[in-house]
Every structure is written in C-alpha cells, then in structure tokens.
Amino acid sequence: CRFSQMLHPIFEEASNVIKEEYPDKNQVVFARVDCDQHSDIAQRYRISKYPTLKLFRNGMMMKREYRGQRSVTAIADYIRQQKSNPIREVQDLEEINAADRSRRNIIGYFEQKDSDNYRTFERVANILHDDCVFMSAFGAISKAERFSGDNVIYKPPGENAPDMVYLGSLTNFDLIYAWTQDKCVPLVREITFENGEELTEEGLPFLILFHMKDDLESLEKFQQEVARQLISEKGTINFLHADCDKFRHPLLHIQKTPADCPVIAIDSFRHMYVFPDFSDLSVPGKLKQFVLDLHSGKLHREFHHGPDPTDVAPGQPIQDLASSPPESSFQKLAPSEHRYTLLREKDEL
C-alpha cells in the first residue's frame, strides 16, 4: 500500500518525538500491524482501509479514529491532546451550578484524589470525554455532596432536567463505564458529514429519521418510540436522525425530497428501505416489526419478490418486482466498490 509506505516514516518519527516526552512505556505505546499477515486482527477491529490509525485506551478501542493530518507535528499534537486531563477540577460548587446545560455533564465528588474511586472515574473520563463534560470536586469543597460517601451524578441537557445519581460501585469500571456511556451517548444520535464515516465503521445498519432541522416534534416522537419499542435492539442497529436539507441525496435515493419529511428509513449498507407511513410511528410494535423484518431478511426479499404469501390477502396475486430496492446512500463511507459519496455531496453543498 503506497499510502501506508508514505506514512510509515512519519509515524515512526512521531513515535520518537513522543517517546522523548513520555519515556515511561506505560504512558504511550505506538504499534503497527501488517494486516496481510494478521488478517484476524484486521477483522476483529473491522479494519478495511489503509492506513488506519486507531487509538486504544486500557485495551479498549476508541470509536473515533485519527483523521488528522498525516504529519509528525499533527500526530504528536494529537497524542499530547489525548494525554491532557479530561476532568476539570472545580474550586467552588458554583462552577458546577454555572455549567453549560446544553451539554451532558458528569460530576464526581470525592474525598480525595488519591483513591481507587477517582482513578476509576478518571479511566471512564479518558474514554468518554468527547461525549460528556467531566468535572470533579475534592475534600471540603465536595463535602456537601458526599452525604453517603463519594458520589457521581449526571446533569442532562436542559435547565430543568433533574440530576441522576450513579448507585453502583465506584471501583467497578465495567459498571460505571456502562452507566456513564448510557448517559453520555444518546440513544438516537445525529448523523452529520463529520461523523458519518465513524458511524458507518461501527458496522451496524442505520435506522434514520430524516426531518427538517426545526422539526423537533417529529424528532421527539421518534426518540420516544425508539426508547419504547427498540431498546432491546440496541447493539443490532444504530438509531440516527438527519437534517433533510443537508441529506437531500440520500432522500433522492428513496424517491423523497425535503417536502416529504419527516421520513423514516433503514440503510442496510446494501439497500435502503422506507418505513411506509410516519403517522404509523406510534402504532404499538410497528416500528419494531420494521426493524425485525430487516434482520429476518423480509425487507430485502419483498423488494425483490413482492409480499410474502402470508402477507397477501386471499385471491390477491403476488407481485413480482423486477427492480431492486434503492442502493445504500451511506455506502461510500463503508469500504465497498459500490459507493455513494457523502463527501462529494458535501462539496456540492
């Protein structure tokens, strides 16, 4: 790979620069993998384009790969940024009261910094600092909030949204990480030009609500029904929403325009399937069945061969559809020979 060969000396020089700043091998490790020789590693982490730069913390691969400039300075600066403290220590609880309530905030109240509780909190913050704002208070400053020992709370977006308290063990990394991730990463995320490739690399199909930017009512309905009907499907499909104006091209793929929004569709990375009627969103089980029909292959089968016999009324002929369903709109972002380019779409905008 010519591009891998070009990056190799840059990557190696960046590692030497960082080694001088962080000589302790437990601080930063640079490594490279020959994916021809170690295809099992490439498959495990879904590496399919080269070169790819991934960041690992405590053995866990971070969702966001490095997409900055391929230069010694840029890579070294990225590592320095990753080594910076992700937690802001407050000196007065008024700083917490003045926190930006448009963001998701996680606040830890600890008796002392040199403790297992804080070290676990720090590990979680290192992983999720791109998704939440992390703050901490210690000793006398935090005492009023430590009525039953060290305490971690979540302040959701919105001035009047109530705080949520973590009730598990503060030394159990898996528990507190799962709780914090659930609070920091919304169930329904927005897909943009900036994060589209990252979302695609998660390897899950998309269930997308296309809506106008100011149509928050439709978004709220979608969020409610996803939480009500599809929480058990989390981990099998990504729940997303997209701006109809910005994503006109994917809409055209399903023969829709912004005037048709709100529209719900599934992108399987092979084809796109449209939820028949947005007004059916609140019909119990309707949205869930749409997702289950994707997993069972029914959506794909019916696009090619018409409705299943069990779904056809007696005496009604089964329609044989010669045309294929619309191709994926986001496939350009996933490694494939048949791709629709969101990057080109961005340029056209």
Tab-separated table of C-alpha atoms in Angstrom:
chain	number	residue	atom	x	y	z
A	1	CYS	CA	0.000	0.000	0.000
A	2	ARG	CA	1.664	3.164	-1.243
A	3	PHE	CA	-0.069	5.364	1.341
A	4	SER	CA	0.989	3.055	4.171
A	5	GLN	CA	4.568	3.222	2.947
A	6	MET	CA	4.351	7.023	2.864
A	7	LEU	CA	3.004	7.177	6.419
A	8	HIS	CA	5.454	4.687	7.919
A	9	PRO	CA	8.466	7.032	8.404
A	10	ILE	CA	6.157	9.838	9.607
A	11	PHE	CA	4.513	7.534	12.139
A	12	GLU	CA	7.886	6.278	13.339
A	13	GLU	CA	9.310	9.779	13.740
A	14	ALA	CA	6.174	10.878	15.656
A	15	SER	CA	6.668	7.898	17.989
A	16	ASN	CA	10.260	9.005	18.646
A	17	VAL	CA	9.111	12.558	19.441
A	18	ILE	CA	6.504	11.285	21.888
A	19	LYS	CA	8.933	8.795	23.442
A	20	GLU	CA	11.171	11.701	24.478
A	21	GLU	CA	8.233	13.451	26.159
A	22	TYR	CA	6.745	10.303	27.710
A	23	PRO	CA	9.681	7.910	28.274
A	24	ASP	CA	7.609	5.626	30.522
A	25	LYS	CA	6.392	2.769	28.300
A	26	ASN	CA	3.165	2.627	30.306
A	27	GLN	CA	2.251	6.135	29.156
A	28	VAL	CA	2.091	5.844	25.357
A	29	VAL	CA	2.724	2.919	23.027
A	30	PHE	CA	2.995	3.224	19.252
A	31	ALA	CA	2.382	-0.005	17.339
A	32	ARG	CA	1.789	-1.113	13.767
A	33	VAL	CA	0.050	-4.165	12.340
A	34	ASP	CA	0.677	-5.782	8.964
A	35	CYS	CA	-2.911	-6.678	8.091
A	36	ASP	CA	-1.809	-9.033	5.302
A	37	GLN	CA	-0.022	-11.188	7.872
A	38	HIS	CA	-2.523	-10.601	10.694
A	39	SER	CA	-5.897	-10.582	8.956
A	40	ASP	CA	-7.553	-11.857	12.150
A	41	ILE	CA	-6.644	-8.611	13.920
A	42	ALA	CA	-7.927	-6.556	10.977
A	43	GLN	CA	-11.217	-8.445	11.031
A	44	ARG	CA	-11.602	-8.151	14.787
A	45	TYR	CA	-11.406	-4.356	14.626
A	46	ARG	CA	-13.130	-4.016	11.226
A	47	ILE	CA	-10.070	-2.503	9.513
A	48	SER	CA	-10.666	-2.392	5.779
A	49	LYS	CA	-8.874	0.723	4.530
A	50	TYR	CA	-5.216	1.521	4.778
A	51	PRO	CA	-3.502	3.077	6.551
A	52	THR	CA	-5.886	3.349	9.526
A	53	LEU	CA	-4.825	4.917	12.823
A	54	LYS	CA	-6.789	3.711	15.859
A	55	LEU	CA	-6.475	4.807	19.470
A	56	PHE	CA	-6.715	2.271	22.301
A	57	ARG	CA	-7.101	3.052	25.994
A	58	ASN	CA	-6.732	0.292	28.589
A	59	GLY	CA	-7.103	-2.277	25.825
A	60	MET	CA	-10.340	-0.703	24.562
A	61	MET	CA	-10.529	0.649	21.012
A	62	MET	CA	-11.905	4.180	20.857
A	63	LYS	CA	-14.753	4.861	18.428
A	64	ARG	CA	-13.044	7.867	16.886
A	65	GLU	CA	-10.017	7.014	14.807
A	66	TYR	CA	-7.345	9.562	13.979
A	67	ARG	CA	-8.300	11.514	10.858
A	68	GLY	CA	-5.999	14.495	11.225
A	69	GLN	CA	-3.066	15.485	9.072
A	70	ARG	CA	-0.523	12.776	8.356
A	71	SER	CA	2.447	14.734	9.663
A	72	VAL	CA	4.830	14.289	12.586
A	73	THR	CA	3.648	17.524	14.217
A	74	ALA	CA	-0.067	16.744	13.856
A	75	ILE	CA	0.233	13.177	15.172
A	76	ALA	CA	2.399	14.269	18.111
A	77	ASP	CA	-0.041	17.094	18.932
A	78	TYR	CA	-2.903	14.587	18.839
A	79	ILE	CA	-1.143	12.377	21.394
A	80	ARG	CA	-0.425	15.379	23.652
A	81	GLN	CA	-4.089	16.301	23.466
A	82	GLN	CA	-5.076	12.744	24.375
A	83	LYS	CA	-2.719	12.864	27.369
A	84	SER	CA	-4.276	16.058	28.745
A	85	ASN	CA	-6.529	15.754	31.785
A	86	PRO	CA	-10.129	15.196	30.609
A	87	ILE	CA	-11.554	16.229	34.002
A	88	ARG	CA	-11.871	19.847	35.135
A	89	GLU	CA	-11.278	20.215	38.853
A	90	VAL	CA	-13.591	22.831	40.358
A	91	GLN	CA	-12.639	25.034	43.270
A	92	ASP	CA	-16.192	26.123	44.105
A	93	LEU	CA	-19.525	24.352	43.657
A	94	GLU	CA	-20.835	27.492	41.940
A	95	GLU	CA	-18.731	26.449	38.945
A	96	ILE	CA	-20.916	23.359	38.672
A	97	ASN	CA	-24.101	25.399	39.009
A	98	ALA	CA	-22.853	27.557	36.136
A	99	ALA	CA	-22.098	24.531	33.895
A	100	ASP	CA	-23.253	24.643	30.278
A	101	ARG	CA	-26.626	22.883	30.414
A	102	SER	CA	-26.698	22.373	26.664
A	103	ARG	CA	-24.006	19.729	27.230
A	104	ARG	CA	-24.074	16.419	29.089
A	105	ASN	CA	-22.194	16.832	32.354
A	106	ILE	CA	-20.758	14.137	34.642
A	107	ILE	CA	-19.626	15.387	38.065
A	108	GLY	CA	-17.652	13.380	40.597
A	109	TYR	CA	-17.483	14.356	44.280
A	110	PHE	CA	-14.568	12.686	46.061
A	111	GLU	CA	-12.974	12.871	49.469
A	112	GLN	CA	-9.524	12.687	47.932
A	113	LYS	CA	-7.899	12.467	44.527
A	114	ASP	CA	-5.540	9.650	45.509
A	115	SER	CA	-8.236	6.980	45.706
A	116	ASP	CA	-9.442	3.965	43.751
A	117	ASN	CA	-12.812	5.663	43.262
A	118	TYR	CA	-11.260	8.642	41.498
A	119	ARG	CA	-8.874	6.502	39.446
A	120	THR	CA	-11.848	4.541	38.057
A	121	PHE	CA	-13.690	7.809	37.343
A	122	GLU	CA	-10.585	9.068	35.540
A	123	ARG	CA	-10.424	5.958	33.332
A	124	VAL	CA	-14.050	6.456	32.307
A	125	ALA	CA	-13.487	10.144	31.568
A	126	ASN	CA	-10.474	9.345	29.396
A	127	ILE	CA	-12.689	7.205	27.162
A	128	LEU	CA	-15.865	9.315	27.066
A	129	HIS	CA	-14.564	12.882	27.271
A	130	ASP	CA	-15.641	13.569	23.670
A	131	ASP	CA	-19.248	12.773	24.603
A	132	CYS	CA	-19.560	14.394	28.042
A	133	VAL	CA	-18.046	17.198	30.098
A	134	PHE	CA	-16.349	15.744	33.182
A	135	MET	CA	-15.813	17.733	36.390
A	136	SER	CA	-14.627	16.808	39.871
A	137	ALA	CA	-14.503	18.300	43.353
A	138	PHE	CA	-12.477	17.122	46.339
A	139	GLY	CA	-12.263	17.409	50.104
A	140	ALA	CA	-14.050	20.259	51.832
A	141	ILE	CA	-15.367	21.621	48.535
A	142	SER	CA	-17.219	18.392	47.759
A	143	LYS	CA	-18.283	17.536	51.324
A	144	ALA	CA	-21.853	18.832	50.964
A	145	GLU	CA	-22.429	16.412	48.056
A	146	ARG	CA	-20.838	13.394	49.779
A	147	PHE	CA	-23.569	12.715	52.304
A	148	SER	CA	-23.183	8.944	51.810
A	149	GLY	CA	-19.610	8.785	50.554
A	150	ASP	CA	-18.033	9.584	47.195
A	151	ASN	CA	-20.690	10.414	44.661
A	152	VAL	CA	-21.067	10.679	40.852
A	153	ILE	CA	-24.011	12.433	39.229
A	154	TYR	CA	-25.173	13.131	35.701
A	155	LYS	CA	-26.605	16.510	34.711
A	156	PRO	CA	-28.525	16.022	31.455
A	157	PRO	CA	-29.055	18.818	28.905
A	158	GLY	CA	-31.790	21.301	29.800
A	159	GLU	CA	-32.052	23.830	32.603
A	160	ASN	CA	-34.856	21.984	34.385
A	161	ALA	CA	-33.728	18.397	33.752
A	162	PRO	CA	-33.265	16.543	37.063
A	163	ASP	CA	-29.887	15.135	38.072
A	164	MET	CA	-29.321	11.374	38.030
A	165	VAL	CA	-27.162	9.620	40.617
A	166	TYR	CA	-24.896	6.639	39.980
A	167	LEU	CA	-25.799	3.981	42.549
A	168	GLY	CA	-23.253	1.261	41.755
A	169	SER	CA	-19.738	0.559	42.951
A	170	LEU	CA	-17.298	3.358	42.138
A	171	THR	CA	-14.419	0.902	41.833
A	172	ASN	CA	-16.202	-1.359	39.336
A	173	PHE	CA	-15.019	0.015	35.995
A	174	ASP	CA	-17.446	-2.010	33.859
A	175	LEU	CA	-20.476	-0.836	35.830
A	176	ILE	CA	-19.637	2.850	35.971
A	177	TYR	CA	-18.471	2.867	32.357
A	178	ALA	CA	-21.735	1.293	31.162
A	179	TRP	CA	-23.771	3.783	33.232
A	180	THR	CA	-21.783	6.777	32.007
A	181	GLN	CA	-21.828	5.669	28.380
A	182	ASP	CA	-25.602	5.272	28.577
A	183	LYS	CA	-25.879	8.866	29.830
A	184	CYS	CA	-23.253	10.433	27.550
A	185	VAL	CA	-24.123	8.739	24.259
A	186	PRO	CA	-27.763	9.421	23.313
A	187	LEU	CA	-29.880	6.524	22.095
A	188	VAL	CA	-30.716	8.482	18.926
A	189	ARG	CA	-27.660	10.261	17.535
A	190	GLU	CA	-27.442	12.848	14.783
A	191	ILE	CA	-25.578	11.821	11.649
A	192	THR	CA	-23.540	14.589	10.022
A	193	PHE	CA	-20.879	14.851	7.350
A	194	GLU	CA	-18.293	14.935	10.128
A	195	ASN	CA	-19.308	11.738	11.946
A	196	GLY	CA	-20.847	9.731	9.083
A	197	GLU	CA	-17.750	7.648	8.401
A	198	GLU	CA	-17.265	6.998	12.111
A	199	LEU	CA	-20.859	5.776	12.494
A	200	THR	CA	-20.531	3.573	9.427
A	201	GLU	CA	-17.417	1.955	10.850
A	202	GLU	CA	-19.432	0.703	13.815
A	203	GLY	CA	-20.708	-1.906	11.356
A	204	LEU	CA	-24.416	-1.665	12.235
A	205	PRO	CA	-27.243	-0.768	9.833
A	206	PHE	CA	-28.916	2.627	10.257
A	207	LEU	CA	-32.476	3.390	11.275
A	208	ILE	CA	-32.724	7.050	10.290
A	209	LEU	CA	-35.306	9.756	10.836
A	210	PHE	CA	-34.953	12.416	8.147
A	211	HIS	CA	-36.528	15.617	9.479
A	212	MET	CA	-36.298	19.356	8.978
A	213	LYS	CA	-33.872	20.981	11.388
A	214	ASP	CA	-36.583	22.938	13.222
A	215	ASP	CA	-38.995	19.986	13.357
A	216	LEU	CA	-38.209	18.966	16.906
A	217	GLU	CA	-41.662	17.469	17.460
A	218	SER	CA	-41.043	14.653	14.970
A	219	LEU	CA	-37.614	14.038	16.473
A	220	GLU	CA	-39.083	13.797	19.968
A	221	LYS	CA	-41.730	11.310	18.775
A	222	PHE	CA	-39.054	9.221	17.084
A	223	GLN	CA	-36.860	9.252	20.200
A	224	GLN	CA	-39.801	8.201	22.375
A	225	GLU	CA	-40.790	5.315	20.107
A	226	VAL	CA	-37.220	4.088	19.725
A	227	ALA	CA	-36.896	4.048	23.525
A	228	ARG	CA	-40.298	2.378	23.883
A	229	GLN	CA	-40.136	-0.204	21.098
A	230	LEU	CA	-36.497	-0.765	20.224
A	231	ILE	CA	-34.390	-0.586	23.356
A	232	SER	CA	-33.830	-4.357	23.061
A	233	GLU	CA	-32.416	-3.820	19.548
A	234	LYS	CA	-29.664	-1.512	20.757
A	235	GLY	CA	-26.445	-3.107	19.578
A	236	THR	CA	-28.012	-4.531	16.397
A	237	ILE	CA	-28.872	-1.249	14.654
A	238	ASN	CA	-27.880	2.415	15.035
A	239	PHE	CA	-30.681	4.899	15.729
A	240	LEU	CA	-29.981	8.173	13.940
A	241	HIS	CA	-31.582	11.411	12.798
A	242	ALA	CA	-30.527	13.569	9.866
A	243	ASP	CA	-31.228	17.047	8.523
A	244	CYS	CA	-33.413	16.707	5.404
A	245	ASP	CA	-31.873	19.771	3.745
A	246	LYS	CA	-28.301	18.577	4.210
A	247	PHE	CA	-29.049	14.983	3.213
A	248	ARG	CA	-31.084	15.543	0.067
A	249	HIS	CA	-29.149	12.919	-1.887
A	250	PRO	CA	-29.997	10.007	0.416
A	251	LEU	CA	-33.628	11.135	0.222
A	252	LEU	CA	-33.469	11.106	-3.568
A	253	HIS	CA	-32.298	7.507	-3.382
A	254	ILE	CA	-35.638	6.602	-1.816
A	255	GLN	CA	-37.539	8.944	-4.156
A	256	LYS	CA	-38.199	11.530	-1.454
A	257	THR	CA	-37.491	15.241	-1.080
A	258	PRO	CA	-37.345	17.539	1.963
A	259	ALA	CA	-41.007	18.326	1.288
A	260	ASP	CA	-41.822	14.709	2.203
A	261	CYS	CA	-40.122	14.886	5.587
A	262	PRO	CA	-40.348	13.511	8.206
A	263	VAL	CA	-39.329	10.191	6.650
A	264	ILE	CA	-38.019	7.057	8.374
A	265	ALA	CA	-35.749	4.665	6.503
A	266	ILE	CA	-33.315	1.831	7.117
A	267	ASP	CA	-29.949	1.796	5.373
A	268	SER	CA	-28.530	-1.727	5.472
A	269	PHE	CA	-25.388	-0.664	3.522
A	270	ARG	CA	-26.747	-2.718	0.622
A	271	HIS	CA	-30.130	-1.080	0.154
A	272	MET	CA	-32.439	1.490	1.682
A	273	TYR	CA	-35.942	0.611	2.900
A	274	VAL	CA	-38.641	3.150	3.694
A	275	PHE	CA	-40.982	2.933	6.669
A	276	PRO	CA	-44.383	3.104	4.955
A	277	ASP	CA	-46.015	5.957	6.874
A	278	PHE	CA	-44.561	8.243	9.537
A	279	SER	CA	-48.035	8.589	11.093
A	280	ASP	CA	-47.826	4.852	11.969
A	281	LEU	CA	-44.809	5.519	14.188
A	282	SER	CA	-46.848	5.400	17.390
A	283	VAL	CA	-48.758	2.231	16.437
A	284	PRO	CA	-47.596	-0.325	19.031
A	285	GLY	CA	-44.956	-2.646	17.600
A	286	LYS	CA	-44.992	-1.147	14.100
A	287	LEU	CA	-41.500	0.348	14.187
A	288	LYS	CA	-40.080	-2.714	15.928
A	289	GLN	CA	-41.551	-5.012	13.275
A	290	PHE	CA	-39.900	-2.860	10.597
A	291	VAL	CA	-36.502	-3.491	12.225
A	292	LEU	CA	-37.215	-7.182	12.805
A	293	ASP	CA	-38.148	-7.509	9.114
A	294	LEU	CA	-34.696	-6.173	8.265
A	295	HIS	CA	-32.965	-8.733	10.473
A	296	SER	CA	-35.063	-11.625	9.137
A	297	GLY	CA	-34.360	-10.652	5.519
A	298	LYS	CA	-38.016	-9.969	4.826
A	299	LEU	CA	-37.437	-6.379	3.656
A	300	HIS	CA	-34.832	-7.471	1.138
A	301	ARG	CA	-36.885	-10.445	-0.014
A	302	GLU	CA	-40.068	-8.433	-0.531
A	303	PHE	CA	-38.287	-5.762	-2.539
A	304	HIS	CA	-37.153	-8.424	-4.986
A	305	HIS	CA	-40.117	-10.794	-4.990
A	306	GLY	CA	-43.106	-8.876	-3.684
A	307	PRO	CA	-45.030	-9.504	-0.443
A	308	ASP	CA	-44.607	-12.822	1.322
A	309	PRO	CA	-47.532	-15.187	0.603
A	310	THR	CA	-48.612	-14.994	4.235
A	311	ASP	CA	-48.974	-11.222	3.880
A	312	VAL	CA	-51.190	-11.338	0.771
A	313	ALA	CA	-54.969	-11.311	1.081
A	314	PRO	CA	-56.777	-14.388	-0.349
A	315	GLY	CA	-57.176	-14.133	-4.115
A	316	GLN	CA	-54.649	-11.291	-4.423
A	317	PRO	CA	-51.801	-12.050	-6.884
A	318	ILE	CA	-48.232	-11.904	-5.633
A	319	GLN	CA	-46.438	-9.092	-7.395
A	320	ASP	CA	-43.022	-9.938	-8.838
A	321	LEU	CA	-40.862	-6.873	-8.613
A	322	ALA	CA	-38.116	-6.769	-11.218
A	323	SER	CA	-36.432	-3.700	-9.806
A	324	SER	CA	-34.084	-3.747	-6.835
A	325	PRO	CA	-34.521	-1.590	-3.756
A	326	PRO	CA	-32.601	1.702	-3.731
A	327	GLU	CA	-28.912	1.272	-3.043
A	328	SER	CA	-27.372	2.435	0.201
A	329	SER	CA	-26.833	6.175	0.470
A	330	PHE	CA	-24.082	5.881	3.059
A	331	GLN	CA	-22.135	3.050	1.477
A	332	LYS	CA	-19.396	5.420	0.354
A	333	LEU	CA	-18.457	5.733	3.984
A	334	ALA	CA	-18.010	1.977	4.329
A	335	PRO	CA	-15.332	0.152	2.332
A	336	SER	CA	-17.068	-1.045	-0.826
A	337	GLU	CA	-16.771	-0.992	-4.583
A	338	HIS	CA	-20.309	0.438	-4.908
A	339	ARG	CA	-20.351	3.686	-3.002
A	340	TYR	CA	-22.469	6.799	-2.791
A	341	THR	CA	-20.247	9.691	-1.842
A	342	LEU	CA	-21.325	11.891	1.015
A	343	LEU	CA	-18.011	13.679	0.622
A	344	ARG	CA	-19.000	14.696	-2.882
A	345	GLU	CA	-22.390	15.747	-1.592
A	346	LYS	CA	-20.683	17.955	0.980
A	347	ASP	CA	-18.646	19.602	-1.770
A	348	GLU	CA	-21.780	20.237	-3.790
A	349	LEU	CA	-23.360	21.994	-0.824
